[in-house]
PDB file of C-alpha atoms in Angstrom:
ATOM      1  CA  MET J   1     -74.399-110.344 -58.241  1.00 68.00           C
ATOM      2  CA  GLU J   2     -76.998-110.531 -55.540  1.00 76.00           C
ATOM      3  CA  LEU J   3     -75.186-113.387 -53.826  1.00 82.00           C
ATOM      4  CA  PHE J   4     -72.331-111.171 -52.719  1.00 89.00           C
ATOM      5  CA  ARG J   5     -74.584-108.278 -51.743  1.00 85.00           C
ATOM      6  CA  LEU J   6     -76.709-110.521 -49.524  1.00 83.00           C
ATOM      7  CA  ASN J   7     -74.108-112.935 -48.266  1.00 86.00           C
ATOM      8  CA  GLY J   8     -71.051-110.689 -48.081  1.00 90.00           C
ATOM      9  CA  PHE J   9     -68.345-109.808 -50.558  1.00 93.00           C
ATOM     10  CA  PRO J  10     -65.257-112.027 -50.722  1.00 94.00           C
ATOM     11  CA  THR J  11     -62.472-110.892 -48.380  1.00 95.00           C
ATOM     12  CA  GLU J  12     -59.540-112.514 -46.585  1.00 94.00           C
ATOM     13  CA  LYS J  13     -61.991-113.207 -43.741  1.00 93.00           C
ATOM     14  CA  HIS J  14     -64.756-114.494 -45.958  1.00 93.00           C
ATOM     15  CA  TYR J  15     -63.612-117.380 -48.098  1.00 94.00           C
ATOM     16  CA  TYR J  16     -65.659-118.553 -51.057  1.00 93.00           C
ATOM     17  CA  LEU J  17     -65.701-121.876 -52.845  1.00 93.00           C
ATOM     18  CA  PHE J  18     -67.718-122.079 -56.060  1.00 92.00           C
ATOM     19  CA  ASN J  19     -68.422-125.697 -56.758  1.00 90.00           C
ATOM     20  CA  GLY J  20     -68.759-125.629 -60.534  1.00 90.00           C
ATOM     21  CA  ASP J  21     -71.476-125.008 -63.116  1.00 88.00           C
ATOM     22  CA  PHE J  22     -71.278-121.234 -63.133  1.00 88.00           C
ATOM     23  CA  VAL J  23     -71.919-121.063 -66.885  1.00 90.00           C
ATOM     24  CA  ASP J  24     -74.632-122.253 -69.340  1.00 88.00           C
ATOM     25  CA  ARG J  25     -78.421-122.012 -69.129  1.00 84.00           C
ATOM     26  CA  GLY J  26     -78.616-118.427 -67.845  1.00 81.00           C
ATOM     27  CA  SER J  27     -78.008-115.442 -70.118  1.00 86.00           C
ATOM     28  CA  TRP J  28     -75.318-113.956 -67.914  1.00 90.00           C
ATOM     29  CA  SER J  29     -72.700-116.661 -67.999  1.00 92.00           C
ATOM     30  CA  THR J  30     -69.882-114.460 -69.304  1.00 94.00           C
ATOM     31  CA  GLU J  31     -70.589-111.878 -66.600  1.00 94.00           C
ATOM     32  CA  ILE J  32     -70.649-114.493 -63.829  1.00 93.00           C
ATOM     33  CA  ALA J  33     -67.515-116.203 -65.106  1.00 95.00           C
ATOM     34  CA  LEU J  34     -65.638-112.903 -65.412  1.00 96.00           C
ATOM     35  CA  LEU J  35     -66.730-111.792 -61.963  1.00 95.00           C
ATOM     36  CA  LEU J  36     -65.677-115.060 -60.322  1.00 95.00           C
ATOM     37  CA  TYR J  37     -62.415-114.949 -62.226  1.00 97.00           C
ATOM     38  CA  ALA J  38     -61.784-111.335 -61.209  1.00 97.00           C
ATOM     39  CA  TYR J  39     -62.167-112.356 -57.555  1.00 97.00           C
ATOM     40  CA  LYS J  40     -59.942-115.386 -58.078  1.00 98.00           C
ATOM     41  CA  TRP J  41     -57.281-113.073 -59.483  1.00 98.00           C
ATOM     42  CA  LEU J  42     -57.745-110.572 -56.647  1.00 98.00           C
ATOM     43  CA  ARG J  43     -57.812-113.157 -53.848  1.00 97.00           C
ATOM     44  CA  PRO J  44     -56.181-116.378 -55.025  1.00 98.00           C
ATOM     45  CA  ALA J  45     -55.688-117.684 -51.479  1.00 97.00           C
ATOM     46  CA  SER J  46     -59.259-117.231 -50.212  1.00 96.00           C
ATOM     47  CA  PHE J  47     -61.427-117.609 -53.320  1.00 97.00           C
ATOM     48  CA  PHE J  48     -61.688-121.005 -54.982  1.00 97.00           C
ATOM     49  CA  ILE J  49     -63.426-122.485 -57.989  1.00 96.00           C
ATOM     50  CA  ASN J  50     -64.003-126.183 -58.700  1.00 95.00           C
ATOM     51  CA  ARG J  51     -64.731-127.347 -62.216  1.00 94.00           C
ATOM     52  CA  GLY J  52     -68.268-128.565 -62.917  1.00 92.00           C
ATOM     53  CA  ASN J  53     -69.643-130.722 -65.703  1.00 90.00           C
ATOM     54  CA  HIS J  54     -70.757-127.521 -67.459  1.00 90.00           C
ATOM     55  CA  GLU J  55     -67.227-126.179 -67.581  1.00 93.00           C
ATOM     56  CA  THR J  56     -66.717-128.442 -70.597  1.00 93.00           C
ATOM     57  CA  ASP J  57     -66.858-127.947 -74.373  1.00 93.00           C
ATOM     58  CA  ASP J  58     -69.652-130.443 -75.029  1.00 92.00           C
ATOM     59  CA  MET J  59     -71.984-128.776 -72.540  1.00 92.00           C
ATOM     60  CA  ASN J  60     -71.054-125.231 -73.578  1.00 93.00           C
ATOM     61  CA  ARG J  61     -71.889-125.974 -77.227  1.00 91.00           C
ATOM     62  CA  VAL J  62     -75.328-127.272 -76.377  1.00 92.00           C
ATOM     63  CA  TYR J  63     -76.355-125.177 -73.361  1.00 92.00           C
ATOM     64  CA  GLY J  64     -75.445-121.708 -74.495  1.00 92.00           C
ATOM     65  CA  PHE J  65     -72.122-120.529 -73.121  1.00 94.00           C
ATOM     66  CA  GLU J  66     -70.225-120.772 -76.416  1.00 94.00           C
ATOM     67  CA  GLY J  67     -72.984-118.881 -78.205  1.00 93.00           C
ATOM     68  CA  GLU J  68     -73.049-116.226 -75.492  1.00 94.00           C
ATOM     69  CA  CYS J  69     -69.288-115.661 -75.795  1.00 95.00           C
ATOM     70  CA  LYS J  70     -69.655-115.234 -79.551  1.00 93.00           C
ATOM     71  CA  ALA J  71     -72.569-112.852 -79.206  1.00 92.00           C
ATOM     72  CA  LYS J  72     -70.987-110.656 -76.547  1.00 93.00           C
ATOM     73  CA  TYR J  73     -67.246-110.812 -77.155  1.00 92.00           C
ATOM     74  CA  ASN J  74     -66.980-111.978 -80.723  1.00 83.00           C
ATOM     75  CA  GLY J  75     -63.375-112.453 -81.754  1.00 73.00           C
ATOM     76  CA  MET J  76     -63.309-115.161 -84.389  1.00 69.00           C
ATOM     77  CA  PHE J  77     -60.032-116.705 -85.369  1.00 67.00           C
ATOM     78  CA  LYS J  78     -58.989-119.830 -87.249  1.00 64.00           C
ATOM     79  CA  SER J  79     -58.202-122.716 -84.968  1.00 60.00           C
ATOM     80  CA  GLN J  80     -57.607-126.429 -85.151  1.00 54.00           C
ATOM     81  CA  VAL J  81     -60.269-128.183 -83.162  1.00 54.00           C
ATOM     82  CA  PRO J  82     -60.094-131.950 -82.782  1.00 53.00           C
ATOM     83  CA  SER J  83     -62.963-133.952 -84.189  1.00 52.00           C
ATOM     84  CA  ILE J  84     -65.334-135.011 -81.488  1.00 52.00           C
ATOM     85  CA  ILE J  85     -68.630-136.798 -81.487  1.00 50.00           C
ATOM     86  CA  LEU J  86     -71.413-135.280 -79.457  1.00 52.00           C
ATOM     87  CA  PRO J  87     -74.508-137.238 -78.536  1.00 53.00           C
ATOM     88  CA  SER J  88     -76.607-134.540 -80.190  1.00 53.00           C
ATOM     89  CA  HIS J  89     -74.374-133.945 -83.209  1.00 50.00           C
ATOM     90  CA  GLU J  90     -73.402-137.441 -84.084  1.00 48.00           C
ATOM     91  CA  GLY J  91     -70.489-137.666 -86.398  1.00 47.00           C
ATOM     92  CA  ARG J  92     -70.136-133.933 -86.902  1.00 48.00           C
ATOM     93  CA  ASP J  93     -66.599-132.872 -87.562  1.00 50.00           C
ATOM     94  CA  PHE J  94     -65.301-129.791 -85.830  1.00 49.00           C
ATOM     95  CA  THR J  95     -61.817-129.665 -87.317  1.00 53.00           C
ATOM     96  CA  LYS J  96     -60.451-126.424 -88.761  1.00 55.00           C
ATOM     97  CA  GLN J  97     -63.262-124.138 -87.934  1.00 60.00           C
ATOM     98  CA  HIS J  98     -63.491-120.514 -87.013  1.00 66.00           C
ATOM     99  CA  THR J  99     -63.664-120.344 -83.258  1.00 74.00           C
ATOM    100  CA  ASP J 100     -64.435-117.527 -80.922  1.00 85.00           C
ATOM    101  CA  ARG J 101     -61.294-116.583 -79.052  1.00 92.00           C
ATOM    102  CA  THR J 102     -63.096-115.625 -75.858  1.00 94.00           C
ATOM    103  CA  PHE J 103     -64.815-118.989 -75.677  1.00 95.00           C
ATOM    104  CA  LYS J 104     -61.625-120.849 -76.519  1.00 94.00           C
ATOM    105  CA  LEU J 105     -59.701-119.031 -73.791  1.00 96.00           C
ATOM    106  CA  PHE J 106     -62.457-119.770 -71.302  1.00 96.00           C
ATOM    107  CA  SER J 107     -62.464-123.396 -72.397  1.00 95.00           C
ATOM    108  CA  GLU J 108     -58.725-123.674 -71.811  1.00 95.00           C
ATOM    109  CA  SER J 109     -59.074-122.046 -68.407  1.00 97.00           C
ATOM    110  CA  PHE J 110     -61.887-124.485 -67.475  1.00 97.00           C
ATOM    111  CA  SER J 111     -59.555-127.374 -68.270  1.00 95.00           C
ATOM    112  CA  ALA J 112     -57.079-125.910 -65.795  1.00 96.00           C
ATOM    113  CA  LEU J 113     -59.571-125.644 -62.892  1.00 97.00           C
ATOM    114  CA  PRO J 114     -59.137-127.965 -59.898  1.00 97.00           C
ATOM    115  CA  LEU J 115     -61.602-130.853 -59.732  1.00 94.00           C
ATOM    116  CA  ALA J 116     -62.111-130.886 -55.966  1.00 94.00           C
ATOM    117  CA  THR J 117     -61.344-129.016 -52.773  1.00 94.00           C
ATOM    118  CA  LEU J 118     -60.668-130.555 -49.387  1.00 92.00           C
ATOM    119  CA  VAL J 119     -61.677-128.158 -46.633  1.00 91.00           C
ATOM    120  CA  GLY J 120     -59.986-128.461 -43.249  1.00 89.00           C
ATOM    121  CA  LYS J 121     -58.901-132.066 -43.957  1.00 87.00           C
ATOM    122  CA  LYS J 122     -62.529-133.077 -43.432  1.00 83.00           C
ATOM    123  CA  TYR J 123     -64.879-131.911 -46.131  1.00 86.00           C
ATOM    124  CA  LEU J 124     -64.394-133.042 -49.691  1.00 87.00           C
ATOM    125  CA  VAL J 125     -66.215-130.700 -52.036  1.00 88.00           C
ATOM    126  CA  LEU J 126     -66.575-131.630 -55.678  1.00 89.00           C
ATOM    127  CA  HIS J 127     -69.168-131.006 -58.333  1.00 88.00           C
ATOM    128  CA  GLY J 128     -69.967-134.572 -59.306  1.00 84.00           C
ATOM    129  CA  GLY J 129     -69.334-137.239 -56.816  1.00 77.00           C
ATOM    130  CA  LEU J 130     -67.566-140.316 -55.818  1.00 78.00           C
ATOM    131  CA  PHE J 131     -66.493-143.219 -57.878  1.00 80.00           C
ATOM    132  CA  SER J 132     -67.745-146.386 -59.472  1.00 78.00           C
ATOM    133  CA  ASP J 133     -64.710-148.069 -57.935  1.00 80.00           C
ATOM    134  CA  ASP J 134     -64.771-148.284 -54.127  1.00 80.00           C
ATOM    135  CA  LYS J 135     -61.001-148.493 -53.935  1.00 85.00           C
ATOM    136  CA  ILE J 136     -60.460-144.886 -55.001  1.00 85.00           C
ATOM    137  CA  THR J 137     -59.001-142.759 -52.194  1.00 87.00           C
ATOM    138  CA  LEU J 138     -58.088-139.119 -51.715  1.00 89.00           C
ATOM    139  CA  ASP J 139     -54.542-140.005 -52.698  1.00 92.00           C
ATOM    140  CA  ASP J 140     -55.792-141.158 -56.092  1.00 91.00           C
ATOM    141  CA  ILE J 141     -57.390-137.742 -56.565  1.00 92.00           C
ATOM    142  CA  ARG J 142     -54.210-136.032 -55.403  1.00 94.00           C
ATOM    143  CA  LYS J 143     -52.212-138.005 -57.923  1.00 94.00           C
ATOM    144  CA  LEU J 144     -54.575-137.394 -60.842  1.00 94.00           C
ATOM    145  CA  ASN J 145     -52.854-135.172 -63.397  1.00 95.00           C
ATOM    146  CA  ARG J 146     -55.808-133.271 -64.813  1.00 94.00           C
ATOM    147  CA  HIS J 147     -53.585-131.453 -67.302  1.00 95.00           C
ATOM    148  CA  ASN J 148     -53.278-134.635 -69.352  1.00 91.00           C
ATOM    149  CA  GLN J 149     -56.831-134.252 -70.654  1.00 89.00           C
ATOM    150  CA  ARG J 150     -58.731-131.091 -71.439  1.00 90.00           C
ATOM    151  CA  GLN J 151     -62.165-132.660 -71.483  1.00 90.00           C
ATOM    152  CA  PRO J 152     -63.579-135.279 -69.095  1.00 89.00           C
ATOM    153  CA  GLY J 153     -64.500-137.860 -71.745  1.00 87.00           C
ATOM    154  CA  GLN J 154     -66.932-140.666 -70.986  1.00 83.00           C
ATOM    155  CA  ALA J 155     -65.077-142.668 -68.370  1.00 84.00           C
ATOM    156  CA  GLY J 156     -62.442-142.282 -65.715  1.00 87.00           C
ATOM    157  CA  LEU J 157     -61.868-140.356 -62.524  1.00 88.00           C
ATOM    158  CA  MET J 158     -62.250-136.890 -64.020  1.00 90.00           C
ATOM    159  CA  MET J 159     -65.575-137.749 -65.648  1.00 88.00           C
ATOM    160  CA  GLU J 160     -66.949-139.216 -62.399  1.00 87.00           C
ATOM    161  CA  MET J 161     -65.757-136.254 -60.335  1.00 89.00           C
ATOM    162  CA  LEU J 162     -67.716-133.921 -62.613  1.00 88.00           C
ATOM    163  CA  TRP J 163     -70.782-136.012 -63.345  1.00 83.00           C
ATOM    164  CA  THR J 164     -71.807-138.446 -60.593  1.00 79.00           C
ATOM    165  CA  ASP J 165     -75.188-137.580 -59.058  1.00 73.00           C
ATOM    166  CA  PRO J 166     -76.632-138.476 -55.669  1.00 70.00           C
ATOM    167  CA  GLN J 167     -79.621-140.791 -55.409  1.00 67.00           C
ATOM    168  CA  THR J 168     -81.973-141.544 -52.532  1.00 67.00           C
ATOM    169  CA  GLU J 169     -81.640-145.306 -52.804  1.00 69.00           C
ATOM    170  CA  PRO J 170     -78.631-146.903 -51.170  1.00 68.00           C
ATOM    171  CA  GLY J 171     -75.805-148.259 -53.274  1.00 65.00           C
ATOM    172  CA  ARG J 172     -75.248-147.418 -56.914  1.00 69.00           C
ATOM    173  CA  GLY J 173     -77.584-147.016 -59.808  1.00 66.00           C
ATOM    174  CA  PRO J 174     -77.414-146.223 -63.503  1.00 61.00           C
ATOM    175  CA  SER J 175     -77.736-142.583 -64.423  1.00 56.00           C
ATOM    176  CA  LYS J 176     -78.940-140.380 -67.242  1.00 46.00           C
ATOM    177  CA  GLY J 177     -75.743-140.710 -69.186  1.00 44.00           C
ATOM    178  CA  TRP J 178     -72.601-142.694 -68.799  1.00 42.00           C
ATOM    179  CA  GLU J 179     -71.989-141.799 -65.178  1.00 45.00           C
ATOM    180  CA  CYS J 180     -73.471-143.626 -62.207  1.00 48.00           C
ATOM    181  CA  ASN J 181     -75.564-142.442 -59.294  1.00 52.00           C
ATOM    182  CA  LEU J 182     -74.463-143.027 -55.761  1.00 53.00           C
ATOM    183  CA  GLY J 183     -76.679-143.689 -52.781  1.00 53.00           C
ATOM    184  CA  GLN J 184     -75.973-142.749 -49.220  1.00 52.00           C
ATOM    185  CA  THR J 185     -74.363-146.007 -48.168  1.00 50.00           C
ATOM    186  CA  SER J 186     -71.775-145.729 -50.898  1.00 53.00           C
ATOM    187  CA  ARG J 187     -71.030-142.186 -49.869  1.00 54.00           C
ATOM    188  CA  ARG J 188     -70.741-143.154 -46.206  1.00 52.00           C
ATOM    189  CA  ASP J 189     -68.396-146.004 -47.100  1.00 54.00           C
ATOM    190  CA  PHE J 190     -66.113-143.593 -48.909  1.00 55.00           C
ATOM    191  CA  VAL J 191     -65.949-141.330 -45.913  1.00 52.00           C
ATOM    192  CA  ARG J 192     -65.212-144.257 -43.612  1.00 47.00           C
ATOM    193  CA  THR J 193     -62.436-145.649 -45.733  1.00 46.00           C
ATOM    194  CA  THR J 194     -60.703-142.582 -47.044  1.00 47.00           C
ATOM    195  CA  VAL J 195     -60.944-139.603 -44.739  1.00 42.00           C
TER     196      VAL J 195
ATOM    197  CA  MET F   1     -52.356-131.114 -72.931  1.00 45.00           C
ATOM    198  CA  GLY F   2     -52.912-132.267 -76.480  1.00 49.00           C
ATOM    199  CA  ASP F   3     -51.290-130.933 -79.593  1.00 53.00           C
ATOM    200  CA  GLU F   4     -53.979-128.378 -80.202  1.00 72.00           C
ATOM    201  CA  PRO F   5     -52.516-124.847 -80.185  1.00 79.00           C
ATOM    202  CA  SER F   6     -53.728-122.505 -77.479  1.00 88.00           C
ATOM    203  CA  ALA F   7     -56.103-119.669 -78.277  1.00 89.00           C
ATOM    204  CA  ALA F   8     -53.573-117.430 -76.533  1.00 89.00           C
ATOM    205  CA  GLU F   9     -51.108-118.013 -79.365  1.00 87.00           C
ATOM    206  CA  GLY F  10     -50.789-114.939 -81.532  1.00 85.00           C
ATOM    207  CA  LEU F  11     -52.722-112.877 -79.019  1.00 90.00           C
ATOM    208  CA  ASP F  12     -50.737-109.738 -78.252  1.00 91.00           C
ATOM    209  CA  LEU F  13     -52.439-108.019 -75.335  1.00 93.00           C
ATOM    210  CA  ASP F  14     -49.962-105.140 -75.278  1.00 92.00           C
ATOM    211  CA  SER F  15     -50.923-104.151 -78.781  1.00 93.00           C
ATOM    212  CA  MET F  16     -54.624-103.995 -77.900  1.00 93.00           C
ATOM    213  CA  VAL F  17     -55.561-100.416 -77.173  1.00 93.00           C
ATOM    214  CA  VAL F  18     -58.455 -99.404 -74.941  1.00 94.00           C
ATOM    215  CA  ASP F  19     -59.860 -96.280 -76.545  1.00 92.00           C
ATOM    216  CA  GLU F  20     -60.077 -92.971 -74.717  1.00 93.00           C
ATOM    217  CA  ASP F  21     -63.852 -93.076 -74.918  1.00 94.00           C
ATOM    218  CA  TYR F  22     -64.142 -96.416 -73.060  1.00 96.00           C
ATOM    219  CA  ASP F  23     -66.159 -95.395 -70.017  1.00 95.00           C
ATOM    220  CA  GLY F  24     -65.152 -98.161 -67.608  1.00 96.00           C
ATOM    221  CA  ALA F  25     -62.393 -98.542 -65.031  1.00 97.00           C
ATOM    222  CA  ARG F  26     -58.930 -99.302 -66.389  1.00 97.00           C
ATOM    223  CA  LEU F  27     -57.179-102.567 -65.662  1.00 97.00           C
ATOM    224  CA  GLU F  28     -53.423-102.550 -65.389  1.00 95.00           C
ATOM    225  CA  LYS F  29     -51.226-105.477 -64.380  1.00 95.00           C
ATOM    226  CA  GLU F  30     -53.108-106.380 -61.182  1.00 97.00           C
ATOM    227  CA  MET F  31     -56.768-106.864 -60.323  1.00 98.00           C
ATOM    228  CA  THR F  32     -58.235-104.288 -57.919  1.00 98.00           C
ATOM    229  CA  THR F  33     -61.447-104.043 -55.895  1.00 96.00           C
ATOM    230  CA  GLU F  34     -62.173-100.774 -57.706  1.00 97.00           C
ATOM    231  CA  PHE F  35     -62.117-102.563 -61.034  1.00 98.00           C
ATOM    232  CA  ILE F  36     -64.483-105.263 -59.725  1.00 96.00           C
ATOM    233  CA  THR F  37     -66.892-102.689 -58.286  1.00 95.00           C
ATOM    234  CA  ASP F  38     -66.985-100.896 -61.624  1.00 96.00           C
ATOM    235  CA  MET F  39     -67.373-104.206 -63.448  1.00 96.00           C
ATOM    236  CA  LEU F  40     -70.411-105.145 -61.341  1.00 93.00           C
ATOM    237  CA  GLU F  41     -71.981-101.783 -62.083  1.00 93.00           C
ATOM    238  CA  ARG F  42     -71.308-102.155 -65.820  1.00 95.00           C
ATOM    239  CA  PHE F  43     -72.865-105.602 -65.901  1.00 93.00           C
ATOM    240  CA  LYS F  44     -75.952-104.410 -64.038  1.00 90.00           C
ATOM    241  CA  ASN F  45     -76.333-101.699 -66.660  1.00 93.00           C
ATOM    242  CA  GLY F  46     -76.016-104.168 -69.505  1.00 92.00           C
ATOM    243  CA  LYS F  47     -72.546-102.998 -70.476  1.00 94.00           C
ATOM    244  CA  LYS F  48     -69.670-105.215 -71.462  1.00 95.00           C
ATOM    245  CA  LEU F  49     -66.018-105.192 -70.489  1.00 96.00           C
ATOM    246  CA  HIS F  50     -63.397-104.230 -73.027  1.00 96.00           C
ATOM    247  CA  LYS F  51     -62.264-107.346 -74.857  1.00 95.00           C
ATOM    248  CA  LYS F  52     -58.673-106.740 -73.810  1.00 96.00           C
ATOM    249  CA  TYR F  53     -59.712-106.942 -70.167  1.00 97.00           C
ATOM    250  CA  VAL F  54     -61.719-110.105 -70.808  1.00 97.00           C
ATOM    251  CA  TYR F  55     -58.655-111.782 -72.298  1.00 96.00           C
ATOM    252  CA  GLN F  56     -56.429-110.431 -69.524  1.00 97.00           C
ATOM    253  CA  ILE F  57     -58.683-111.791 -66.765  1.00 98.00           C
ATOM    254  CA  ILE F  58     -59.087-115.251 -68.294  1.00 98.00           C
ATOM    255  CA  LEU F  59     -55.366-115.632 -68.948  1.00 97.00           C
ATOM    256  CA  ALA F  60     -54.395-114.448 -65.466  1.00 98.00           C
ATOM    257  CA  VAL F  61     -56.792-116.890 -63.814  1.00 98.00           C
ATOM    258  CA  GLN F  62     -55.843-119.764 -66.055  1.00 97.00           C
ATOM    259  CA  LYS F  63     -52.262-119.298 -64.902  1.00 97.00           C
ATOM    260  CA  ILE F  64     -53.279-119.229 -61.221  1.00 98.00           C
ATOM    261  CA  VAL F  65     -55.576-122.261 -61.291  1.00 98.00           C
ATOM    262  CA  TYR F  66     -53.277-124.299 -63.529  1.00 98.00           C
ATOM    263  CA  ASP F  67     -50.734-124.319 -60.710  1.00 98.00           C
ATOM    264  CA  GLU F  68     -53.277-125.333 -58.089  1.00 98.00           C
ATOM    265  CA  ALA F  69     -53.532-128.996 -57.118  1.00 97.00           C
ATOM    266  CA  THR F  70     -56.155-131.231 -58.728  1.00 96.00           C
ATOM    267  CA  MET F  71     -57.601-131.396 -55.211  1.00 95.00           C
ATOM    268  CA  VAL F  72     -56.981-128.081 -53.473  1.00 97.00           C
ATOM    269  CA  GLU F  73     -56.430-128.560 -49.741  1.00 96.00           C
ATOM    270  CA  MET F  74     -57.428-125.490 -47.780  1.00 94.00           C
ATOM    271  CA  GLU F  75     -57.649-124.518 -44.144  1.00 93.00           C
ATOM    272  CA  ILE F  76     -60.019-121.836 -42.928  1.00 92.00           C
ATOM    273  CA  PRO F  77     -58.505-119.609 -40.227  1.00 92.00           C
ATOM    274  CA  ASP F  78     -60.459-119.474 -36.937  1.00 91.00           C
ATOM    275  CA  ASP F  79     -61.545-115.901 -37.522  1.00 92.00           C
ATOM    276  CA  ALA F  80     -62.709-116.495 -41.082  1.00 92.00           C
ATOM    277  CA  GLN F  81     -65.818-118.042 -42.602  1.00 91.00           C
ATOM    278  CA  LEU F  82     -66.365-120.042 -45.753  1.00 90.00           C
ATOM    279  CA  THR F  83     -69.317-119.976 -48.115  1.00 89.00           C
ATOM    280  CA  VAL F  84     -69.656-122.900 -50.498  1.00 87.00           C
ATOM    281  CA  CYS F  85     -72.051-122.499 -53.390  1.00 84.00           C
ATOM    282  CA  GLY F  86     -72.651-124.043 -56.746  1.00 74.00           C
ATOM    283  CA  ASP F  87     -74.725-124.282 -59.894  1.00 69.00           C
ATOM    284  CA  THR F  88     -75.188-120.552 -60.358  1.00 67.00           C
ATOM    285  CA  HIS F  89     -75.535-121.181 -64.101  1.00 63.00           C
ATOM    286  CA  GLY F  90     -75.213-117.707 -65.484  1.00 59.00           C
ATOM    287  CA  GLN F  91     -77.867-116.016 -63.386  1.00 58.00           C
ATOM    288  CA  LEU F  92     -76.943-112.431 -62.630  1.00 48.00           C
ATOM    289  CA  ILE F  93     -79.743-111.799 -60.177  1.00 45.00           C
ATOM    290  CA  PHE F  94     -80.108-114.617 -57.696  1.00 42.00           C
ATOM    291  CA  GLY F  95     -82.204-112.974 -55.021  1.00 36.00           C
ATOM    292  CA  GLN F  96     -83.501-114.684 -51.936  1.00 35.00           C
ATOM    293  CA  GLN F  97     -85.086-117.479 -53.922  1.00 37.00           C
ATOM    294  CA  TRP F  98     -81.674-118.706 -54.954  1.00 39.00           C
ATOM    295  CA  PHE F  99     -80.579-118.989 -51.362  1.00 38.00           C
ATOM    296  CA  ARG F 100     -83.524-121.214 -50.611  1.00 38.00           C
ATOM    297  CA  SER F 101     -83.164-123.443 -53.638  1.00 37.00           C
ATOM    298  CA  ALA F 102     -79.429-123.871 -53.934  1.00 37.00           C
ATOM    299  CA  ASN F 103     -77.013-125.629 -51.651  1.00 37.00           C
ATOM    300  CA  ILE F 104     -75.386-123.012 -49.537  1.00 40.00           C
ATOM    301  CA  VAL F 105     -73.384-124.365 -46.702  1.00 43.00           C
ATOM    302  CA  GLU F 106     -71.848-122.011 -44.249  1.00 45.00           C
ATOM    303  CA  ALA F 107     -68.931-123.499 -42.436  1.00 42.00           C
ATOM    304  CA  ASN F 108     -65.939-122.441 -40.484  1.00 40.00           C
ATOM    305  CA  SER F 109     -63.038-124.344 -39.117  1.00 36.00           C
ATOM    306  CA  SER F 110     -64.758-125.024 -35.824  1.00 33.00           C
ATOM    307  CA  ILE F 111     -67.405-127.268 -37.374  1.00 28.00           C
TER     308      ILE F 111
END
């Protein structure tokens, strides 16, 4: 990866934080994911990965990561997959299908990823953004048990932490999907009240 | 977690054999920089990792990150630096362009 060659390889003196969305869209998602994971395994205390909205099953089905896993590391096995409804595959039933083991293992590992990182008690780094409810504080994030749900769903703290986008207008606005956009004033308010 | 069984069930890594003719570095019980260097070289040459190693890496990392907090709280030592980056989206070759277009924030504890 050019990033490490140009910017320096991860060491105990050079921390890295990858803020999500390292898969989908490109054709080298498995390679990137495996490389980041290899570094996480090598340096768990100085290499960090936040989950992004693309580290989710719905996105990986549509934007290529599941297909890439199948094509490169095909290991089909029979699995029980809960029925879900995708916006693009309305009503399709995914129960009892053959699944690729590599993708499934990745999917389970994505569900285990942290949703945010607080750097030096000052900088909150997360892939999506802040919340539709102004009363949410860092303690609410600390208390969130992400292991209760594998996928972010369409509402709730986990969904907003992965999906919220910034906007140039102040305040809040509707967004492309179910999440909301946050303007600068809302972001500043969060900083003032919670950090 | 829901009731859905894990994909790790029934997966016996010890019984998976990496053939003699596999031309990449070997992975034992711990990750090494040598393995990562070899892995980078393989990927650049369009080669894949052995499936056993793929499973091993994912399972090892899942275990590590599962035990991390939902919000990781980290401190950067004074003599260390931090690079934050995101949205790499499966691009193997980023190049300079990527540095210009993506959000790279360099920070250390003094900021």
